[in-house]
Amino acid sequence: MTVQFYWYPKCGTCRKAKKWLDEHQVDYEAIHIVDNPPSNAELKNIIDKSGLPYKKFFNTSGKKYRELGLKDKLTDATEDEMLEYLASDGMLLKRPLTVGEDKVTVGFQEETFEQNWN
């Protein structure tokens, strides 16, 4: 099984996750999250598969998130509106985003990767 690994090469957390995948010989397709962000439909599928709330997919510490004032906007936003924001700019997505056939991880925590991708 090949997992989709959405990452930003300049992100230290993404590089740690990639190193973990390499060391554990996980078969993955690396996708640059800014150059090739997931589409609205792909994101909806990923979020639904994860079972996580939409807000978990936002990079809340990112510059773009702050510039757009999303902290306040998301309190009343619908899921469709959140999808629009997320699909509009790969920098708004929490990364890395790792997607398998029936699993999704957001961010990188070694224990979570161990449980899901090993």
Short mmCIF file of C-alpha atoms in Angstrom, two decimals:
data_model
loop_
_atom_site.label_atom_id
_atom_site.label_comp_id
_atom_site.label_asym_id
_atom_site.label_seq_id
_atom_site.Cartn_x
_atom_site.Cartn_y
_atom_site.Cartn_z
CA MET A 1 0.00 0.00 0.00
CA THR A 2 1.34 3.41 -1.00
CA VAL A 3 0.38 6.31 1.24
CA GLN A 4 0.05 9.89 0.09
CA PHE A 5 2.40 12.13 2.02
CA TYR A 6 1.51 15.82 1.66
CA TRP A 7 4.45 17.83 2.90
CA TYR A 8 6.32 21.12 2.68
CA PRO A 9 10.07 20.43 2.23
CA LYS A 10 11.14 23.49 4.27
CA CYS A 11 9.07 22.32 7.27
CA GLY A 12 11.18 20.65 9.96
CA THR A 13 8.29 18.50 11.18
CA CYS A 14 7.66 17.31 7.63
CA ARG A 15 11.32 16.38 7.22
CA LYS A 16 11.21 14.38 10.48
CA ALA A 17 8.09 12.55 9.28
CA LYS A 18 9.68 11.82 5.90
CA LYS A 19 12.79 10.49 7.61
CA TRP A 20 10.60 8.23 9.78
CA LEU A 21 8.77 6.90 6.70
CA ASP A 22 12.10 6.26 4.96
CA GLU A 23 13.63 4.51 7.98
CA HIS A 24 10.55 2.28 8.35
CA GLN A 25 10.48 1.56 4.60
CA VAL A 26 6.93 2.83 4.17
CA ASP A 27 5.95 3.11 0.51
CA TYR A 28 4.75 6.68 -0.04
CA GLU A 29 4.13 9.27 -2.71
CA ALA A 30 5.56 12.64 -1.61
CA ILE A 31 3.29 15.51 -2.67
CA HIS A 32 4.33 19.13 -2.23
CA ILE A 33 1.42 20.57 -0.23
CA VAL A 34 1.82 24.10 -1.64
CA ASP A 35 2.46 23.20 -5.29
CA ASN A 36 -0.16 20.42 -5.36
CA PRO A 37 -2.63 20.88 -2.50
CA PRO A 38 -5.52 18.43 -2.31
CA SER A 39 -8.66 19.60 -4.09
CA ASN A 40 -11.88 20.44 -2.29
CA ALA A 41 -13.28 16.96 -3.07
CA GLU A 42 -10.04 15.20 -2.06
CA LEU A 43 -9.96 17.13 1.21
CA LYS A 44 -13.57 16.25 2.01
CA ASN A 45 -12.75 12.58 1.43
CA ILE A 46 -9.59 12.81 3.58
CA ILE A 47 -11.37 14.59 6.44
CA ASP A 48 -14.31 12.18 6.35
CA LYS A 49 -11.91 9.21 6.36
CA SER A 50 -10.01 10.65 9.35
CA GLY A 51 -13.06 11.10 11.56
CA LEU A 52 -11.42 14.28 12.88
CA PRO A 53 -13.10 17.69 13.05
CA TYR A 54 -12.41 20.05 10.15
CA LYS A 55 -10.63 22.52 12.45
CA LYS A 56 -7.89 19.92 13.13
CA PHE A 57 -6.71 20.33 9.54
CA PHE A 58 -5.79 24.01 9.87
CA ASN A 59 -2.20 25.11 10.38
CA THR A 60 -3.13 27.44 13.25
CA SER A 61 0.46 28.57 13.79
CA GLY A 62 0.92 29.59 10.16
CA LYS A 63 1.35 33.12 8.88
CA LYS A 64 -1.47 32.75 6.33
CA TYR A 65 -3.91 31.59 9.04
CA ARG A 66 -3.17 34.73 11.07
CA GLU A 67 -3.26 37.04 8.03
CA LEU A 68 -6.73 35.82 7.08
CA GLY A 69 -7.99 36.13 10.67
CA LEU A 70 -9.24 32.55 10.55
CA LYS A 71 -9.25 32.10 14.32
CA ASP A 72 -12.36 34.30 14.48
CA LYS A 73 -13.84 33.31 11.12
CA LEU A 74 -13.81 29.57 11.86
CA THR A 75 -15.97 29.84 14.97
CA ASP A 76 -19.08 30.35 12.79
CA ALA A 77 -17.86 28.73 9.56
CA THR A 78 -19.71 25.80 8.01
CA GLU A 79 -17.84 22.66 6.97
CA ASP A 80 -18.17 23.75 3.33
CA GLU A 81 -16.64 27.14 4.15
CA MET A 82 -13.78 25.46 6.02
CA LEU A 83 -13.17 23.19 3.01
CA GLU A 84 -13.01 26.26 0.75
CA TYR A 85 -10.37 27.85 2.97
CA LEU A 86 -8.32 24.65 3.21
CA ALA A 87 -8.44 23.97 -0.54
CA SER A 88 -7.53 27.58 -1.38
CA ASP A 89 -3.96 27.45 -0.06
CA GLY A 90 -1.71 24.53 0.91
CA MET A 91 -0.09 26.69 3.59
CA LEU A 92 -3.38 26.66 5.53
CA LEU A 93 -3.20 22.87 5.92
CA LYS A 94 -1.58 21.36 8.99
CA ARG A 95 1.30 19.28 7.78
CA PRO A 96 2.40 16.73 7.09
CA LEU A 97 -0.86 15.17 6.01
CA THR A 98 -0.45 11.42 5.54
CA VAL A 99 -3.24 9.50 3.85
CA GLY A 100 -3.58 5.74 3.48
CA GLU A 101 -6.36 3.52 2.22
CA ASP A 102 -8.33 3.78 5.46
CA LYS A 103 -6.14 5.94 7.73
CA VAL A 104 -5.19 9.60 7.97
CA THR A 105 -2.67 11.33 10.23
CA VAL A 106 -2.33 15.09 10.62
CA GLY A 107 1.03 16.41 11.78
CA PHE A 108 3.80 14.14 13.00
CA GLN A 109 3.97 12.25 16.25
CA GLU A 110 6.19 9.19 16.22
CA GLU A 111 3.74 7.10 18.28
CA THR A 112 0.88 7.88 15.87
CA PHE A 113 3.02 7.00 12.85
CA GLU A 114 4.10 3.80 14.62
CA GLN A 115 0.45 2.79 15.09
CA ASN A 116 -0.72 3.74 11.61
CA TRP A 117 2.12 3.31 9.15
CA ASN A 118 4.31 0.52 10.51
#
